[in-house]
XYZ file of C-alpha atoms in Angstrom:
305
model
C -125.075 -87.696 -115.612
C -122.041 -89.535 -116.914
C -118.715 -87.967 -116.040
C -115.579 -87.668 -118.109
C -112.244 -88.429 -116.470
C -108.585 -88.915 -117.346
C -108.681 -92.697 -116.962
C -109.203 -92.959 -120.701
C -111.879 -94.680 -122.663
C -111.075 -98.186 -121.416
C -112.272 -97.453 -117.883
C -115.599 -96.249 -119.249
C -116.209 -99.356 -121.343
C -115.469 -101.676 -118.449
C -118.451 -100.087 -116.717
C -121.894 -101.639 -117.033
C -125.389 -100.337 -117.648
C -128.705 -101.701 -116.438
C -128.626 -103.768 -119.643
C -125.097 -105.207 -119.311
C -124.724 -105.531 -115.537
C -124.865 -109.212 -114.552
C -125.425 -108.745 -110.830
C -125.059 -112.060 -109.004
C -124.190 -113.774 -112.312
C -120.937 -111.850 -112.690
C -118.919 -114.610 -110.981
C -120.553 -117.179 -113.260
C -119.601 -115.116 -116.340
C -115.991 -114.763 -115.172
C -115.674 -118.556 -115.203
C -116.826 -118.890 -118.814
C -114.119 -119.489 -121.466
C -111.744 -116.615 -122.179
C -111.560 -117.499 -125.871
C -113.817 -115.254 -127.975
C -114.496 -118.143 -130.329
C -115.550 -120.478 -127.521
C -117.672 -117.764 -125.914
C -119.529 -117.003 -129.159
C -120.092 -120.629 -130.088
C -121.249 -121.473 -126.583
C -123.596 -118.481 -126.551
C -125.002 -119.369 -129.979
C -126.077 -122.769 -128.612
C -128.207 -121.077 -125.939
C -130.242 -118.903 -128.309
C -132.661 -119.288 -131.224
C -133.127 -116.282 -133.474
C -136.869 -115.487 -133.801
C -136.552 -115.122 -137.593
C -135.473 -118.756 -137.744
C -138.070 -119.917 -135.241
C -140.788 -118.417 -137.438
C -139.408 -119.987 -140.614
C -141.736 -122.832 -141.600
C -139.050 -124.613 -143.615
C -136.683 -124.642 -140.644
C -139.478 -125.907 -138.410
C -139.782 -128.973 -140.641
C -136.018 -129.597 -140.609
C -135.441 -131.749 -137.539
C -131.657 -131.628 -137.976
C -130.998 -127.892 -138.381
C -128.385 -125.961 -136.378
C -130.728 -125.373 -133.426
C -132.127 -128.882 -133.165
C -135.608 -130.308 -133.714
C -137.886 -127.251 -133.752
C -140.981 -129.439 -133.610
C -140.159 -129.769 -129.898
C -141.074 -126.094 -129.421
C -144.838 -125.548 -129.073
C -146.347 -123.006 -131.455
C -147.889 -121.280 -128.452
C -144.452 -120.187 -127.234
C -143.344 -116.632 -127.912
C -141.383 -116.301 -131.140
C -139.785 -113.085 -129.841
C -138.780 -113.206 -126.175
C -136.906 -109.894 -126.405
C -139.644 -108.211 -124.385
C -139.131 -110.695 -121.552
C -135.323 -110.583 -121.474
C -134.061 -107.118 -122.471
C -131.008 -107.341 -120.186
C -128.037 -109.684 -120.009
C -128.887 -110.541 -116.416
C -132.440 -111.520 -117.396
C -131.142 -113.703 -120.229
C -128.653 -115.560 -118.056
C -131.178 -115.964 -115.232
C -133.738 -117.507 -117.571
C -131.215 -119.759 -119.317
C -130.003 -121.118 -115.980
C -133.575 -121.456 -114.731
C -134.449 -123.598 -117.747
C -131.239 -125.634 -117.521
C -128.506 -125.114 -114.933
C -125.882 -126.299 -117.458
C -124.735 -123.510 -119.779
C -123.410 -125.937 -122.365
C -123.198 -126.779 -126.071
C -125.757 -129.536 -125.464
C -128.667 -127.379 -124.330
C -131.991 -128.928 -125.335
C -133.835 -126.846 -127.912
C -136.881 -126.327 -125.673
C -134.589 -124.741 -123.063
C -133.128 -122.103 -125.384
C -134.328 -118.483 -125.395
C -135.601 -116.688 -128.501
C -133.837 -113.328 -128.870
C -132.206 -111.239 -131.616
C -128.870 -109.663 -132.513
C -129.228 -106.878 -129.930
C -129.503 -109.372 -127.089
C -126.620 -111.459 -128.446
C -124.438 -108.349 -128.609
C -125.412 -107.276 -125.088
C -124.851 -110.719 -123.584
C -121.365 -111.020 -125.092
C -120.437 -107.468 -124.029
C -121.641 -108.140 -120.482
C -119.529 -111.308 -120.198
C -116.435 -109.482 -121.484
C -117.033 -106.608 -119.056
C -117.366 -109.137 -116.217
C -113.917 -110.407 -117.200
C -112.521 -106.860 -117.018
C -112.306 -106.389 -120.794
C -113.423 -103.032 -122.272
C -116.452 -103.780 -124.467
C -119.280 -101.872 -126.120
C -122.356 -102.767 -128.126
C -122.522 -101.314 -131.656
C -125.542 -100.806 -133.870
C -125.635 -100.298 -137.608
C -126.329 -102.117 -140.861
C -124.790 -105.049 -142.721
C -125.274 -106.603 -146.143
C -124.001 -109.961 -144.914
C -126.959 -110.587 -142.570
C -129.449 -110.648 -145.409
C -129.705 -112.340 -148.753
C -131.187 -109.109 -150.122
C -129.404 -106.361 -152.060
C -129.799 -103.952 -149.149
C -128.154 -103.758 -145.714
C -130.343 -104.705 -142.764
C -130.120 -103.278 -139.254
C -127.825 -105.272 -137.016
C -126.116 -105.167 -133.617
C -122.655 -106.533 -132.847
C -120.047 -106.285 -130.073
C -116.760 -104.400 -130.063
C -114.027 -105.138 -127.533
C -110.486 -103.950 -126.917
C -107.731 -106.499 -127.453
C -104.991 -105.504 -125.014
C -102.191 -107.458 -126.688
C -102.994 -106.278 -130.199
C -103.847 -102.766 -128.949
C -106.957 -102.414 -131.112
C -110.746 -102.583 -131.013
C -112.217 -105.711 -132.618
C -115.727 -106.207 -134.014
C -117.432 -109.525 -133.215
C -120.772 -110.904 -134.382
C -122.046 -113.415 -131.819
C -125.490 -113.475 -133.440
C -124.244 -114.799 -136.789
C -121.567 -117.136 -135.428
C -123.177 -120.333 -136.698
C -121.674 -123.570 -137.924
C -119.529 -123.483 -141.071
C -122.258 -124.753 -143.420
C -124.652 -121.961 -142.437
C -121.962 -119.325 -142.906
C -121.340 -120.723 -146.379
C -125.057 -120.428 -147.116
C -124.855 -116.716 -146.287
C -121.672 -116.439 -148.390
C -119.750 -114.970 -145.441
C -116.094 -115.262 -146.411
C -114.544 -113.249 -143.565
C -113.955 -113.854 -139.871
C -116.992 -112.957 -137.756
C -114.702 -112.869 -134.721
C -112.691 -110.055 -136.312
C -115.019 -108.341 -138.758
C -113.248 -106.179 -141.360
C -114.255 -102.563 -140.871
C -115.754 -102.293 -144.382
C -118.191 -105.152 -143.689
C -120.211 -103.257 -141.082
C -121.893 -99.881 -141.594
C -122.230 -98.108 -138.243
C -125.434 -96.125 -137.710
C -123.667 -92.770 -138.085
C -121.938 -93.896 -141.264
C -125.183 -95.090 -142.859
C -126.903 -91.835 -141.891
C -124.148 -89.624 -143.363
C -123.808 -91.647 -146.562
C -127.545 -91.320 -147.147
C -127.400 -87.590 -146.428
C -124.580 -87.207 -148.960
C -126.171 -89.460 -151.569
C -123.396 -92.064 -151.371
C -125.937 -94.719 -150.414
C -129.370 -95.014 -152.030
C -132.525 -95.050 -149.935
C -133.278 -98.659 -150.881
C -129.824 -99.843 -149.751
C -130.482 -99.368 -146.018
C -133.437 -100.717 -144.060
C -134.620 -101.078 -140.495
C -136.611 -104.291 -139.994
C -139.874 -102.820 -138.755
C -143.210 -104.005 -140.110
C -143.164 -102.941 -142.901
C -139.433 -102.291 -143.406
C -138.322 -98.679 -142.919
C -135.898 -97.730 -145.700
C -133.345 -94.979 -146.169
C -132.803 -92.040 -143.844
C -135.708 -92.945 -141.564
C -134.234 -96.391 -141.106
C -130.761 -94.951 -140.534
C -132.081 -92.728 -137.723
C -132.719 -95.887 -135.718
C -129.158 -97.102 -136.211
C -127.719 -93.674 -135.421
C -129.450 -93.395 -132.051
C -129.146 -97.064 -131.100
C -125.396 -96.729 -131.637
C -125.100 -93.374 -129.851
C -126.910 -94.709 -126.797
C -124.877 -97.926 -126.865
C -121.657 -95.902 -127.019
C -122.834 -94.147 -123.877
C -123.395 -97.518 -122.152
C -127.166 -97.296 -122.556
C -128.165 -100.089 -124.939
C -131.802 -99.083 -125.512
C -134.370 -101.585 -126.783
C -135.854 -101.652 -130.296
C -139.018 -99.818 -129.223
C -137.191 -96.670 -128.098
C -136.209 -93.575 -130.064
C -135.879 -89.934 -128.957
C -139.330 -88.496 -128.301
C -138.832 -85.464 -130.539
C -138.092 -87.744 -133.502
C -141.026 -90.087 -132.865
C -143.398 -87.134 -132.407
C -142.217 -85.756 -135.763
C -142.865 -89.201 -137.352
C -139.217 -89.278 -138.418
C -139.753 -86.196 -140.614
C -137.123 -83.736 -139.390
C -136.343 -80.160 -140.355
C -133.096 -79.360 -142.160
C -131.851 -77.638 -139.006
C -132.486 -80.818 -137.004
C -130.711 -82.905 -139.658
C -127.690 -80.588 -139.494
C -127.606 -81.044 -135.729
C -127.491 -84.801 -136.276
C -124.868 -84.399 -139.007
C -122.508 -83.027 -136.358
C -123.264 -85.886 -133.956
C -122.754 -88.464 -136.713
C -119.435 -86.957 -137.832
C -118.115 -87.250 -134.270
C -119.313 -90.843 -134.051
C -117.202 -91.801 -137.074
C -114.176 -91.680 -134.749
C -115.491 -92.590 -131.313
C -112.139 -92.959 -129.590
C -110.816 -89.563 -130.702
C -114.097 -87.735 -130.061
C -115.177 -89.631 -126.966
C -115.198 -86.715 -124.536
C -117.069 -84.477 -126.966
C -119.660 -87.220 -127.459
C -119.926 -87.560 -123.705
C -120.491 -83.801 -123.449
C -123.321 -83.987 -126.002
C -124.841 -86.862 -124.055
C -124.746 -84.827 -120.848
C -126.093 -81.604 -122.363
C -128.478 -82.585 -125.211
C -131.428 -83.740 -123.159
C -133.668 -84.352 -126.183
C -131.280 -87.072 -127.422
C -131.889 -88.973 -124.166
C -135.634 -88.570 -123.648
C -137.087 -91.725 -125.164
C -140.518 -92.587 -126.465
C -141.824 -96.051 -127.243
C -143.320 -99.005 -125.402
C -144.931 -97.621 -122.221
C -143.253 -94.186 -122.582
Protein backbone atom coordinates (compact mmCIF):
# COMPACT_ATOMS: atom_id res chain seq x y z
CA UNK A 1 0.00 0.00 0.00
CA UNK A 2 1.15 3.52 -0.73
CA UNK A 3 1.42 5.79 2.28
CA UNK A 4 0.58 9.44 2.63
CA UNK A 5 3.01 11.70 4.47
CA UNK A 6 3.64 15.37 5.19
CA UNK A 7 6.54 15.66 2.75
CA UNK A 8 4.10 16.99 0.18
CA UNK A 9 3.37 15.82 -3.30
CA UNK A 10 6.87 16.46 -4.66
CA UNK A 11 8.42 13.66 -2.62
CA UNK A 12 5.87 11.22 -3.99
CA UNK A 13 6.51 12.12 -7.62
CA UNK A 14 10.26 11.75 -7.24
CA UNK A 15 9.58 8.11 -6.41
CA UNK A 16 9.65 5.48 -9.14
CA UNK A 17 7.48 2.53 -10.08
CA UNK A 18 8.46 -0.73 -11.74
CA UNK A 19 7.80 1.14 -15.00
CA UNK A 20 9.88 4.27 -14.30
CA UNK A 21 12.71 2.89 -12.17
CA UNK A 22 15.93 2.84 -14.22
CA UNK A 23 17.96 0.55 -11.97
CA UNK A 24 21.60 0.50 -13.06
CA UNK A 25 20.81 3.05 -15.79
CA UNK A 26 19.98 5.79 -13.29
CA UNK A 27 23.54 7.15 -13.35
CA UNK A 28 23.45 7.17 -17.15
CA UNK A 29 20.16 9.13 -17.10
CA UNK A 30 21.55 11.69 -14.64
CA UNK A 31 24.28 12.53 -17.15
CA UNK A 32 21.83 13.26 -19.97
CA UNK A 33 21.13 16.95 -20.77
CA UNK A 34 19.20 18.93 -18.17
CA UNK A 35 17.40 20.94 -20.85
CA UNK A 36 13.87 19.63 -21.48
CA UNK A 37 14.18 20.56 -25.14
CA UNK A 38 17.45 18.67 -25.58
CA UNK A 39 16.10 15.67 -23.67
CA UNK A 40 12.95 15.46 -25.82
CA UNK A 41 14.76 15.93 -29.11
CA UNK A 42 17.42 13.41 -28.16
CA UNK A 43 14.77 10.91 -27.06
CA UNK A 44 12.77 11.41 -30.27
CA UNK A 45 15.82 10.33 -32.29
CA UNK A 46 15.91 6.98 -30.48
CA UNK A 47 12.31 5.99 -31.22
CA UNK A 48 10.05 5.30 -34.21
CA UNK A 49 6.32 5.50 -33.63
CA UNK A 50 4.65 2.28 -34.86
CA UNK A 51 1.94 4.27 -36.67
CA UNK A 52 4.66 5.81 -38.82
CA UNK A 53 6.53 2.55 -39.28
CA UNK A 54 3.35 0.98 -40.68
CA UNK A 55 2.67 3.90 -43.02
CA UNK A 56 3.46 2.75 -46.56
CA UNK A 57 4.01 6.29 -47.82
CA UNK A 58 6.58 6.97 -45.10
CA UNK A 59 8.30 3.68 -45.88
CA UNK A 60 8.90 4.90 -49.43
CA UNK A 61 10.26 8.26 -48.24
CA UNK A 62 13.97 7.65 -47.70
CA UNK A 63 14.49 11.14 -46.25
CA UNK A 64 11.74 11.35 -43.62
CA UNK A 65 12.34 12.41 -40.00
CA UNK A 66 13.34 8.91 -38.88
CA UNK A 67 15.65 8.08 -41.76
CA UNK A 68 15.46 5.51 -44.55
CA UNK A 69 12.74 3.09 -43.43
CA UNK A 70 13.64 0.65 -46.18
CA UNK A 71 16.54 -0.32 -43.91
CA UNK A 72 14.05 -1.88 -41.47
CA UNK A 73 13.00 -5.41 -42.50
CA UNK A 74 9.26 -5.98 -42.76
CA UNK A 75 9.68 -8.98 -40.48
CA UNK A 76 10.54 -6.71 -37.55
CA UNK A 77 7.84 -5.95 -35.01
CA UNK A 78 5.92 -2.78 -35.81
CA UNK A 79 4.90 -2.47 -32.14
CA UNK A 80 7.67 -3.28 -29.67
CA UNK A 81 5.63 -2.03 -26.71
CA UNK A 82 5.14 -5.61 -25.54
CA UNK A 83 8.90 -6.12 -25.40
CA UNK A 84 9.79 -2.85 -23.65
CA UNK A 85 6.98 -1.79 -21.29
CA UNK A 86 9.39 -0.16 -18.81
CA UNK A 87 11.87 2.69 -19.06
CA UNK A 88 14.67 0.40 -17.94
CA UNK A 89 13.86 -2.10 -20.70
CA UNK A 90 13.82 0.68 -23.31
CA UNK A 91 17.17 2.10 -22.27
CA UNK A 92 18.74 -1.36 -21.99
CA UNK A 93 17.65 -2.27 -25.51
CA UNK A 94 18.68 1.07 -27.01
CA UNK A 95 22.15 0.77 -25.50
CA UNK A 96 22.37 -2.88 -26.53
CA UNK A 97 21.66 -1.92 -30.14
CA UNK A 98 24.01 1.08 -30.05
CA UNK A 99 26.03 2.18 -27.02
CA UNK A 100 25.81 5.82 -28.19
CA UNK A 101 22.56 7.49 -27.11
CA UNK A 102 22.86 10.21 -29.73
CA UNK A 103 21.04 12.25 -32.37
CA UNK A 104 22.77 10.14 -35.02
CA UNK A 105 21.32 6.75 -34.11
CA UNK A 106 20.94 4.55 -37.19
CA UNK A 107 17.32 3.84 -38.03
CA UNK A 108 17.72 0.06 -37.67
CA UNK A 109 18.89 0.61 -34.08
CA UNK A 110 15.83 2.58 -32.97
CA UNK A 111 12.98 1.01 -30.98
CA UNK A 112 9.34 1.08 -32.08
CA UNK A 113 7.14 2.30 -29.21
CA UNK A 114 4.22 4.70 -28.66
CA UNK A 115 3.31 7.80 -26.66
CA UNK A 116 2.98 5.87 -23.38
CA UNK A 117 6.57 4.67 -23.58
CA UNK A 118 7.83 8.12 -24.59
CA UNK A 119 6.05 9.65 -21.59
CA UNK A 120 7.41 7.00 -19.22
CA UNK A 121 10.97 7.29 -20.50
CA UNK A 122 11.01 11.08 -20.09
CA UNK A 123 9.44 10.87 -16.61
CA UNK A 124 11.99 8.26 -15.54
CA UNK A 125 14.92 10.44 -16.67
CA UNK A 126 13.51 13.47 -14.83
CA UNK A 127 12.96 11.39 -11.68
CA UNK A 128 16.56 10.15 -11.93
CA UNK A 129 17.62 13.80 -11.91
CA UNK A 130 15.58 14.42 -8.74
CA UNK A 131 12.77 16.30 -10.52
CA UNK A 132 9.15 15.52 -9.52
CA UNK A 133 7.49 14.01 -12.61
CA UNK A 134 4.37 12.04 -13.45
CA UNK A 135 2.93 10.42 -16.55
CA UNK A 136 -0.49 11.71 -17.66
CA UNK A 137 -3.05 10.04 -19.88
CA UNK A 138 -5.93 11.62 -21.74
CA UNK A 139 -6.98 12.80 -25.19
CA UNK A 140 -5.79 15.44 -27.64
CA UNK A 141 -7.09 16.85 -30.91
CA UNK A 142 -3.60 17.88 -31.98
CA UNK A 143 -2.30 14.29 -32.32
CA UNK A 144 -4.74 13.46 -35.07
CA UNK A 145 -5.84 15.04 -38.30
CA UNK A 146 -9.39 13.91 -37.48
CA UNK A 147 -12.20 15.97 -35.94
CA UNK A 148 -12.04 13.91 -32.75
CA UNK A 149 -9.50 13.72 -29.92
CA UNK A 150 -7.38 10.57 -29.80
CA UNK A 151 -5.99 8.92 -26.68
CA UNK A 152 -2.54 10.17 -25.78
CA UNK A 153 0.06 10.06 -23.01
CA UNK A 154 2.36 12.92 -22.03
CA UNK A 155 4.66 13.86 -19.14
CA UNK A 156 4.12 16.45 -16.42
CA UNK A 157 6.98 17.76 -14.29
CA UNK A 158 7.40 20.38 -11.60
CA UNK A 159 9.50 23.41 -12.50
CA UNK A 160 11.08 24.51 -9.23
CA UNK A 161 12.01 28.03 -10.36
CA UNK A 162 8.64 28.79 -11.92
CA UNK A 163 6.79 26.95 -9.12
CA UNK A 164 4.36 25.19 -11.46
CA UNK A 165 3.64 21.87 -13.14
CA UNK A 166 4.42 21.79 -16.87
CA UNK A 167 3.00 19.46 -19.52
CA UNK A 168 5.47 18.08 -22.09
CA UNK A 169 4.87 15.92 -25.15
CA UNK A 170 8.05 13.98 -25.95
CA UNK A 171 6.19 11.74 -28.40
CA UNK A 172 5.18 14.58 -30.73
CA UNK A 173 8.38 16.62 -30.42
CA UNK A 174 9.40 16.28 -34.06
CA UNK A 175 11.22 18.64 -36.37
CA UNK A 176 9.57 21.97 -37.22
CA UNK A 177 8.25 20.87 -40.63
CA UNK A 178 6.37 17.91 -39.15
CA UNK A 179 4.84 20.09 -36.44
CA UNK A 180 3.65 22.46 -39.16
CA UNK A 181 2.06 19.52 -40.97
CA UNK A 182 0.05 18.76 -37.83
CA UNK A 183 -0.79 22.48 -37.50
CA UNK A 184 0.60 22.56 -33.95
CA UNK A 185 1.03 26.25 -33.15
CA UNK A 186 1.88 25.98 -29.44
CA UNK A 187 4.91 24.85 -27.47
CA UNK A 188 4.97 21.09 -26.92
CA UNK A 189 7.48 21.66 -24.12
CA UNK A 190 4.91 23.74 -22.23
CA UNK A 191 1.51 22.60 -23.45
CA UNK A 192 -1.33 25.04 -22.71
CA UNK A 193 -3.79 23.41 -20.35
CA UNK A 194 -6.68 23.70 -22.84
CA UNK A 195 -4.79 21.67 -25.46
CA UNK A 196 -4.86 18.41 -23.49
CA UNK A 197 -7.99 16.69 -22.17
CA UNK A 198 -7.08 14.57 -19.14
CA UNK A 199 -8.89 11.24 -18.82
CA UNK A 200 -11.08 12.46 -15.96
CA UNK A 201 -12.00 15.62 -17.84
CA UNK A 202 -13.00 13.71 -20.98
CA UNK A 203 -15.06 11.28 -18.90
CA UNK A 204 -16.94 14.04 -17.04
CA UNK A 205 -17.57 16.13 -20.16
CA UNK A 206 -19.08 13.09 -21.87
CA UNK A 207 -21.20 12.34 -18.80
CA UNK A 208 -22.49 15.92 -18.80
CA UNK A 209 -23.02 16.08 -22.55
CA UNK A 210 -20.39 18.79 -23.06
CA UNK A 211 -18.48 16.52 -25.43
CA UNK A 212 -20.17 14.32 -28.04
CA UNK A 213 -19.50 10.60 -28.20
CA UNK A 214 -17.76 10.91 -31.57
CA UNK A 215 -15.35 13.57 -30.26
CA UNK A 216 -13.35 11.19 -28.05
CA UNK A 217 -11.80 7.89 -29.11
CA UNK A 218 -9.45 5.25 -27.79
CA UNK A 219 -7.32 3.75 -30.58
CA UNK A 220 -8.31 0.11 -30.24
CA UNK A 221 -9.17 -1.99 -33.27
CA UNK A 222 -11.78 -0.81 -34.13
CA UNK A 223 -11.68 2.59 -32.38
CA UNK A 224 -13.64 2.80 -29.12
CA UNK A 225 -15.59 6.07 -29.04
CA UNK A 226 -17.23 8.12 -26.31
CA UNK A 227 -17.62 7.07 -22.69
CA UNK A 228 -16.16 3.61 -23.24
CA UNK A 229 -13.07 5.18 -24.73
CA UNK A 230 -12.87 7.73 -21.92
CA UNK A 231 -12.88 4.95 -19.31
CA UNK A 232 -9.47 3.92 -20.61
CA UNK A 233 -8.09 7.43 -20.22
CA UNK A 234 -9.64 7.82 -16.77
CA UNK A 235 -8.00 4.69 -15.36
CA UNK A 236 -4.70 5.05 -17.22
CA UNK A 237 -4.40 8.52 -15.70
CA UNK A 238 -5.50 7.46 -12.21
CA UNK A 239 -2.96 4.65 -12.14
CA UNK A 240 -0.25 6.92 -13.54
CA UNK A 241 -1.01 9.51 -10.85
CA UNK A 242 -0.43 6.76 -8.31
CA UNK A 243 2.96 5.96 -9.89
CA UNK A 244 1.64 2.82 -11.58
CA UNK A 245 1.78 3.47 -15.33
CA UNK A 246 -0.18 0.42 -16.51
CA UNK A 247 0.12 -0.86 -20.08
CA UNK A 248 -2.53 -0.50 -22.80
CA UNK A 249 -3.86 -4.03 -22.26
CA UNK A 250 -4.89 -3.42 -18.64
CA UNK A 251 -8.16 -2.10 -17.22
CA UNK A 252 -9.91 -2.87 -13.91
CA UNK A 253 -11.31 -6.39 -14.00
CA UNK A 254 -14.82 -5.36 -12.99
CA UNK A 255 -15.01 -3.00 -15.97
CA UNK A 256 -13.63 -5.51 -18.48
CA UNK A 257 -15.98 -8.23 -17.18
CA UNK A 258 -18.91 -5.83 -17.67
CA UNK A 259 -17.69 -5.15 -21.25
CA UNK A 260 -17.48 -1.46 -20.37
CA UNK A 261 -21.25 -1.35 -19.73
CA UNK A 262 -21.54 0.01 -16.19
CA UNK A 263 -24.52 0.61 -13.94
CA UNK A 264 -25.51 4.17 -13.05
CA UNK A 265 -24.33 3.53 -9.49
CA UNK A 266 -20.90 2.51 -10.81
CA UNK A 267 -20.77 5.60 -13.04
CA UNK A 268 -21.58 7.82 -10.04
CA UNK A 269 -18.72 6.21 -8.14
CA UNK A 270 -16.41 7.11 -11.01
CA UNK A 271 -17.89 10.62 -11.20
CA UNK A 272 -16.53 11.24 -7.70
CA UNK A 273 -13.09 9.88 -8.61
CA UNK A 274 -12.99 11.98 -11.78
CA UNK A 275 -14.01 15.18 -9.97
CA UNK A 276 -11.11 14.71 -7.54
CA UNK A 277 -8.71 14.09 -10.42
CA UNK A 278 -9.55 17.49 -11.94
CA UNK A 279 -7.36 19.02 -9.21
CA UNK A 280 -4.74 16.40 -8.41
CA UNK A 281 -2.53 18.58 -6.24
CA UNK A 282 -5.35 19.75 -3.96
CA UNK A 283 -7.00 16.32 -3.72
CA UNK A 284 -3.85 14.21 -3.70
CA UNK A 285 -4.29 12.64 -0.28
CA UNK A 286 -7.94 11.81 -0.94
CA UNK A 287 -6.95 10.18 -4.23
CA UNK A 288 -4.27 8.25 -2.40
CA UNK A 289 -6.88 7.08 0.11
CA UNK A 290 -9.13 5.84 -2.71
CA UNK A 291 -6.17 4.02 -4.22
CA UNK A 292 -5.44 2.31 -0.91
CA UNK A 293 -9.05 1.37 -0.13
CA UNK A 294 -10.82 0.76 -3.48
CA UNK A 295 -9.34 -2.60 -4.35
CA UNK A 296 -11.47 -3.05 -7.48
CA UNK A 297 -9.80 0.01 -9.07
CA UNK A 298 -6.43 -1.76 -8.76
CA UNK A 299 -7.27 -5.33 -9.78
CA UNK A 300 -6.40 -5.43 -13.47
CA UNK A 301 -7.48 -7.69 -16.28
CA UNK A 302 -5.87 -7.96 -19.69
CA UNK A 303 -2.91 -9.69 -21.31
CA UNK A 304 -2.15 -12.78 -19.20
CA UNK A 305 -4.41 -11.65 -16.31
